[in-house]
XYZ file of C-alpha atoms in Angstrom:
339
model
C -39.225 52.946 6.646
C -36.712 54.637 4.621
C -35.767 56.475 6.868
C -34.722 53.665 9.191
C -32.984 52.093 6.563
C -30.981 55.048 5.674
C -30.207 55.701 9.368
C -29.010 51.669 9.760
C -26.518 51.930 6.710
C -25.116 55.641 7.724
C -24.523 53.657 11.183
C -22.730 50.760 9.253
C -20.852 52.993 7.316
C -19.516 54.875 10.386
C -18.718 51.498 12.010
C -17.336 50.209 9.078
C -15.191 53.211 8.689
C -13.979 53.215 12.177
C -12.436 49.976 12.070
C -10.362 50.452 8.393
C -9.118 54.016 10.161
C -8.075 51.602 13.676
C -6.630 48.810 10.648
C -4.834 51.315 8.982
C -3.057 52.666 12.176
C -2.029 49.523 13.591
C -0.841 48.922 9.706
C 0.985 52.184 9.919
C 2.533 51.689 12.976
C 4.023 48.737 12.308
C 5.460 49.749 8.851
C 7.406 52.548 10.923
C 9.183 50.060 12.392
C 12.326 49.513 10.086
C 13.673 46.055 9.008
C 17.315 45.196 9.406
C 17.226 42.255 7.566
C 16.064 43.852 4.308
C 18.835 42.107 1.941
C 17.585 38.466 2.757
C 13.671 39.887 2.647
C 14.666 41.002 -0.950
C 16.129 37.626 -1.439
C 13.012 35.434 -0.506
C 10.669 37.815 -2.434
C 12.355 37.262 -5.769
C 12.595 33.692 -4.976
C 9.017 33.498 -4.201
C 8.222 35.703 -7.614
C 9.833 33.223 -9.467
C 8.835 31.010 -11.953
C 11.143 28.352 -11.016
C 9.469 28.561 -7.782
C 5.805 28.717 -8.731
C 6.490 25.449 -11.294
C 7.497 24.010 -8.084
C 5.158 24.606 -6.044
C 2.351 23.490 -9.261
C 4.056 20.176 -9.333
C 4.418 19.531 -5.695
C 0.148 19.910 -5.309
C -0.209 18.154 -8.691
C 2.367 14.893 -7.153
C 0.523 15.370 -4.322
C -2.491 15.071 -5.837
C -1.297 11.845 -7.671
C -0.364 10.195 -4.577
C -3.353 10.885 -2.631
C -5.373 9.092 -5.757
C -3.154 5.947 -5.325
C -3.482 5.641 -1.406
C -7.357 4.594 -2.015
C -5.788 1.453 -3.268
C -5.249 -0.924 -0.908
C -2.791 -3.071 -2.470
C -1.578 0.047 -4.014
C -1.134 1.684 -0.406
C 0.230 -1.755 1.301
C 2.898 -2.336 -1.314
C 4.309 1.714 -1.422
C 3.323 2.393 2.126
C 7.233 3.440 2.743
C 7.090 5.700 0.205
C 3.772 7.549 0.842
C 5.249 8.368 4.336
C 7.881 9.761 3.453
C 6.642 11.528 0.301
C 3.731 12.893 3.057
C 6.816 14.360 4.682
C 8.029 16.016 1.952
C 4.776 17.701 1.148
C 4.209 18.930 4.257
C 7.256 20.445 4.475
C 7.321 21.892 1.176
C 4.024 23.218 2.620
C 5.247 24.421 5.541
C 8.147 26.088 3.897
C 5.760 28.022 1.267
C 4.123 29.483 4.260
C 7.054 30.689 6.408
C 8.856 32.129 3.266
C 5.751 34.205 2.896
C 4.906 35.290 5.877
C 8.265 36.074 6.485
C 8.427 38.767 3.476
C 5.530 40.347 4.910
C 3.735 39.847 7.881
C 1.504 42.327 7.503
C 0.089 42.197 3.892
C 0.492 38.572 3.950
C -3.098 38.670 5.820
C -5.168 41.108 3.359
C -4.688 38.358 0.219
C -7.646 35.865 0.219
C -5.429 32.848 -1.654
C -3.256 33.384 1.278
C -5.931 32.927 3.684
C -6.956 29.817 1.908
C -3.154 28.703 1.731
C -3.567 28.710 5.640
C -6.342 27.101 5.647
C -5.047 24.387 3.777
C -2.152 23.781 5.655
C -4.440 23.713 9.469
C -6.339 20.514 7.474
C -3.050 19.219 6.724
C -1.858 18.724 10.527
C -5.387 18.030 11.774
C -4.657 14.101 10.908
C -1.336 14.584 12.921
C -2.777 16.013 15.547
C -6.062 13.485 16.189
C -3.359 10.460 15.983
C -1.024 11.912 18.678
C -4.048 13.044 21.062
C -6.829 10.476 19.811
C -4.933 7.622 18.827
C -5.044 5.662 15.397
C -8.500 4.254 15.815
C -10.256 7.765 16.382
C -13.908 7.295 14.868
C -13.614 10.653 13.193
C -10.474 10.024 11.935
C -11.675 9.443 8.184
C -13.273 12.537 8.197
C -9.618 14.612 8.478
C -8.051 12.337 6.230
C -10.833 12.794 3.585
C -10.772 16.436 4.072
C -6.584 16.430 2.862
C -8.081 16.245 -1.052
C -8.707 19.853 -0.400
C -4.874 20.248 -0.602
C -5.567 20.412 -5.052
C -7.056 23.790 -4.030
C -3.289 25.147 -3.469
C -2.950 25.531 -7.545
C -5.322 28.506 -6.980
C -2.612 30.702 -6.126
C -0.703 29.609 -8.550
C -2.905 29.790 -11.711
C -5.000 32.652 -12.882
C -6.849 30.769 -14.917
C -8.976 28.647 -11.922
C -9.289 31.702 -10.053
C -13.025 31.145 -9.518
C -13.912 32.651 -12.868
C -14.871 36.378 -12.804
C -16.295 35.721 -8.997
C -14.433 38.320 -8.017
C -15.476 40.761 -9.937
C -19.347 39.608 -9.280
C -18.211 39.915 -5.260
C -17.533 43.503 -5.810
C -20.956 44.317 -6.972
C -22.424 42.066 -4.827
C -20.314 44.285 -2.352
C -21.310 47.592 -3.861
C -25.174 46.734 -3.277
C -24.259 45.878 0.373
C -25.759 42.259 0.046
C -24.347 41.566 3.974
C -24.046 37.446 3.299
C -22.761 37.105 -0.001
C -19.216 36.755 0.645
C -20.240 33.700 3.155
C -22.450 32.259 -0.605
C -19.979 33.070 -3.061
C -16.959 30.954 -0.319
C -18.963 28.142 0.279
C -20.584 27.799 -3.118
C -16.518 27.924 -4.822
C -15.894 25.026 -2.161
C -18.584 22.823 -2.926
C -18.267 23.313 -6.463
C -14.460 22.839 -6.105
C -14.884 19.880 -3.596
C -17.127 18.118 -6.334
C -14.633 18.702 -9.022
C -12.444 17.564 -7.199
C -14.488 14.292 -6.400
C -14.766 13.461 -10.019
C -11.372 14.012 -10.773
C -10.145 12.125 -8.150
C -13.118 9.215 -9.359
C -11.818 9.147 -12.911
C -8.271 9.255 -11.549
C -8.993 6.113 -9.228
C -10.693 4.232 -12.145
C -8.227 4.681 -14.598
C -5.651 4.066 -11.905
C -7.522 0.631 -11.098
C -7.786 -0.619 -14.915
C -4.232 0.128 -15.280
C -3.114 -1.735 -12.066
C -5.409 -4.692 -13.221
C -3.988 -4.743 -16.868
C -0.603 -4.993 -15.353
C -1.294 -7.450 -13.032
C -2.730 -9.462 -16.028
C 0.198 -9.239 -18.089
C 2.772 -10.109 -15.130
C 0.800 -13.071 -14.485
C 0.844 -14.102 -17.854
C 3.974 -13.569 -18.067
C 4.865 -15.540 -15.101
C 3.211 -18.591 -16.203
C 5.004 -18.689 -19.704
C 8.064 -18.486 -17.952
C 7.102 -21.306 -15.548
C 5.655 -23.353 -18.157
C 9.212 -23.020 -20.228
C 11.879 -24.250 -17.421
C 8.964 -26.844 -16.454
C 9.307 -28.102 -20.159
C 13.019 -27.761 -19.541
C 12.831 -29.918 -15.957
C 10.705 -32.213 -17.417
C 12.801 -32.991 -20.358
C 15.318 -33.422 -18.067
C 14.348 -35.698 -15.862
C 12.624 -38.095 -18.459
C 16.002 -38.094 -19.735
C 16.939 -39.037 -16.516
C 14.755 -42.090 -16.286
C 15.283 -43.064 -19.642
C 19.062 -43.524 -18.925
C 18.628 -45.276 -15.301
C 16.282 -48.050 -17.052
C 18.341 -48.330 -19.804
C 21.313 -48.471 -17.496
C 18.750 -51.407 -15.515
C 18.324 -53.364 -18.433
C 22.341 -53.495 -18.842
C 23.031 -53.956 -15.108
C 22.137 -55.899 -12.245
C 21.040 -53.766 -9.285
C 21.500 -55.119 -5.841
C 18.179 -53.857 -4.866
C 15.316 -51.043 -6.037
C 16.860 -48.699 -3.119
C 19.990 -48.425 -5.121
C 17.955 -47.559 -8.292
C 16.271 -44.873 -6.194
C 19.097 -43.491 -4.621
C 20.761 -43.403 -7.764
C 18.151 -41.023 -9.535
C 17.922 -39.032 -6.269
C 21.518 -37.878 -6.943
C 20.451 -36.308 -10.385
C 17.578 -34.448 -8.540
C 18.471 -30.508 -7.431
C 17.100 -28.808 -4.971
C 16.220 -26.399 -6.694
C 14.005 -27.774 -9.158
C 10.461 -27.380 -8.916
C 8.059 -30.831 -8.871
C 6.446 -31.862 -12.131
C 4.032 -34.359 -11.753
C 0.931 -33.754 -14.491
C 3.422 -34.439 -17.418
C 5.715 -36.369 -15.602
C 3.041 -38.601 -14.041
C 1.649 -39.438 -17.427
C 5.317 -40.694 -18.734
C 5.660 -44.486 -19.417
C 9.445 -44.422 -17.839
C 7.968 -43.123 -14.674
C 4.779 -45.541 -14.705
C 7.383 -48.301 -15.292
C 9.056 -47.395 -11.859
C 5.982 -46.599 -10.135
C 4.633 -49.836 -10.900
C 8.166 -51.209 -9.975
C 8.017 -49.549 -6.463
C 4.232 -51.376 -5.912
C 6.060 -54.740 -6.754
C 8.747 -54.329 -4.163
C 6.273 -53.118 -1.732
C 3.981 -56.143 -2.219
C 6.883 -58.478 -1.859
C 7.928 -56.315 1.082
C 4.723 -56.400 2.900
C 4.049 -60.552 2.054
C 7.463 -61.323 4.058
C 6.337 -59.102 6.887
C 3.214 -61.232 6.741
C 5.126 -64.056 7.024
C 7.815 -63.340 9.668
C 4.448 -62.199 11.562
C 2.808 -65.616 11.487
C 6.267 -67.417 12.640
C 6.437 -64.902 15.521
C 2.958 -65.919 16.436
C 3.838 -70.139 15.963
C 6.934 -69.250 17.792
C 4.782 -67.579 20.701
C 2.400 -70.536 20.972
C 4.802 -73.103 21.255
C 6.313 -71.188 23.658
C 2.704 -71.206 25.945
C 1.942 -74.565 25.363
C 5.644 -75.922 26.976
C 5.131 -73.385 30.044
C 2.948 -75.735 31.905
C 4.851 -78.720 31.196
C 7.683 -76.920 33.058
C 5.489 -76.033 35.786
C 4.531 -79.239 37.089
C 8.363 -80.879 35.966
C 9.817 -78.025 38.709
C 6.817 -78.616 41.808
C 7.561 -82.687 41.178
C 11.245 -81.977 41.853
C 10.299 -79.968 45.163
C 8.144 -82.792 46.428
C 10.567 -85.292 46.089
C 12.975 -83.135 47.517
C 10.970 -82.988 50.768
């Protein structure tokens, strides 16, 4: 049994070995080839190195981040939904950029780092939305599922901060490597992401419930604020216009109108059109119950002579029926005597 086993790892070993010897080749081979555009490779590299660059790049995913927290909100999402478009272009391209700038300093090595790996992986989930709505359309049932999967975009600030780099895993994957444990790099990947994507979950569940209080607070306090503003130029209209009233039945008292129209039209022309309605207050007012019950007067006396001019109408029409037939026979007494 030993024996096999020893036999099994000399053959991995010699397979193993065969393809770093055919990796480093095609490696060598391609580093013979010489670069003409060194200067501007030089350039890129120190710009990537840089801290300007990596501060960037932190604040970018952290924005990102931030946004991606506030799209859950509806109203949130409805009211900004300019802005998250074109931020989401941004970040992609910032994204995009990232990855062209360092693949472009090297091609080759660019492969062998893990974070960069993961960097690439990142940005594939980031055009998989893209890519359902121009093939799929917008009501794809498995759209959700790519846009859910974008919150793995956080995972970006692992290349830029030692710190969250998986804590000593990587030092536990070389001795998991040393005792040739064949499926521990597939654990130790998946475990990071689920531990990562759960982390992430609660962070982004805090984020959304603090976000949520805040936007409520606000709301209270503009609507508060609102009212007492409203409730100020209605104590201002209101005021007004009881002065208003006050002076037209004063002004009643002291002259003769013609009719109530006149009275009417006369307070329409201190009205503007801009003023909002105020009718609790002003409803209650003794001026304005004075003309209300003023305006049921005139309609009373209004709708009485209507009543009357009916009933003369209606004499007039039956006098009018009764002398018909009287004129009937006067007219066929005229044509007999005629014949």
């Amino acid at each position: 049994m030993s024996q096999l086993f020893h036999h099994q790892n000399h053959k991995r070993a010699i397979t193993n070995s065969l393809s770093d010897n055919a990796s480093v080749m095609f490696c060598g081979s391609c580093r013979k080839l010489q670069r003409k555009d060194t200067e501007c490779q030089e350039f890129v590299k120190r710009v990537i190195m840089s801290h300007l660059f990596k501060i960037i790049m932190i604040s970018t995913v952290s924005l990102n981040a931030f946004f991606m927290v506030l799209w859950t909100d509806y109203k949130t999402r409805y009211k900004l939904f300019r802005l998250f478009e074109v931020s989401e272009l941004i970040f992609v391209s910032i994204y995009s950029s990232e990855f062209c700038m360092k693949l472009y300093v090297d091609p080759i090595d660019y492969w062998k780092d893990g974070y960069n790996v993961l960097d690439v992986v990142i940005i594939i989930t980031v055009f998989i939305p893209y890519g359902l709505r121009k093939f799929k359309g917008k009501h794809y049932p498995y759209l959700n599922i790519a846009d859910g999967i974008q919150s793995l975009r956080i995972l970006k600030l692992i290349t830029y901060s030692r710190g969250i780099r998986v804590d000593g895993w990587t030092d536990l994957q070389h001795q998991l490597d040393a005792r040739n444990f064949t499926l521990s790099r597939t654990f130790t990947i998946v475990f990071i992401l689920l531990a990562s994507f759960i982390f992430l979950s609660m962070f982004v569940g805090v984020m959304i419930i603090h976000t949520e209080d805040s936007i409520k607070k606000f709301e209270r306090e503009l609507m508060v604020e609102r009212h007492m503003t409203l409730m100020e130029e209605k104590q201002v209209i209101l005021k007004r216009q009881q002065e208003e009233v006050s002076r037209l039945m004063q002004r009643r008292k002291n002259v003769d109108y013609k009719s109530f129209s006149e009275l009417v039209e006369n307070f329409k022309k201190t009205l503007r059109h801009t003023d909002p309605m105020v009718l609790d207050d002003f409803g209650t007012s003794l001026p304005f119950i004075d003309v209300y019950l003023t305006t049921l007067d005139n309609q009373d006396t209004t709708i009485c002579k209507l009543q009357e001019l009916y009933y003369e109408i209606v004499h007039v029409l039956n006098l009018m029926l009764e002398d018909l037939p009287q004129k009937k026979q006067s007219h066929s007494s005229e044509n007999v005597d005629e014949k």
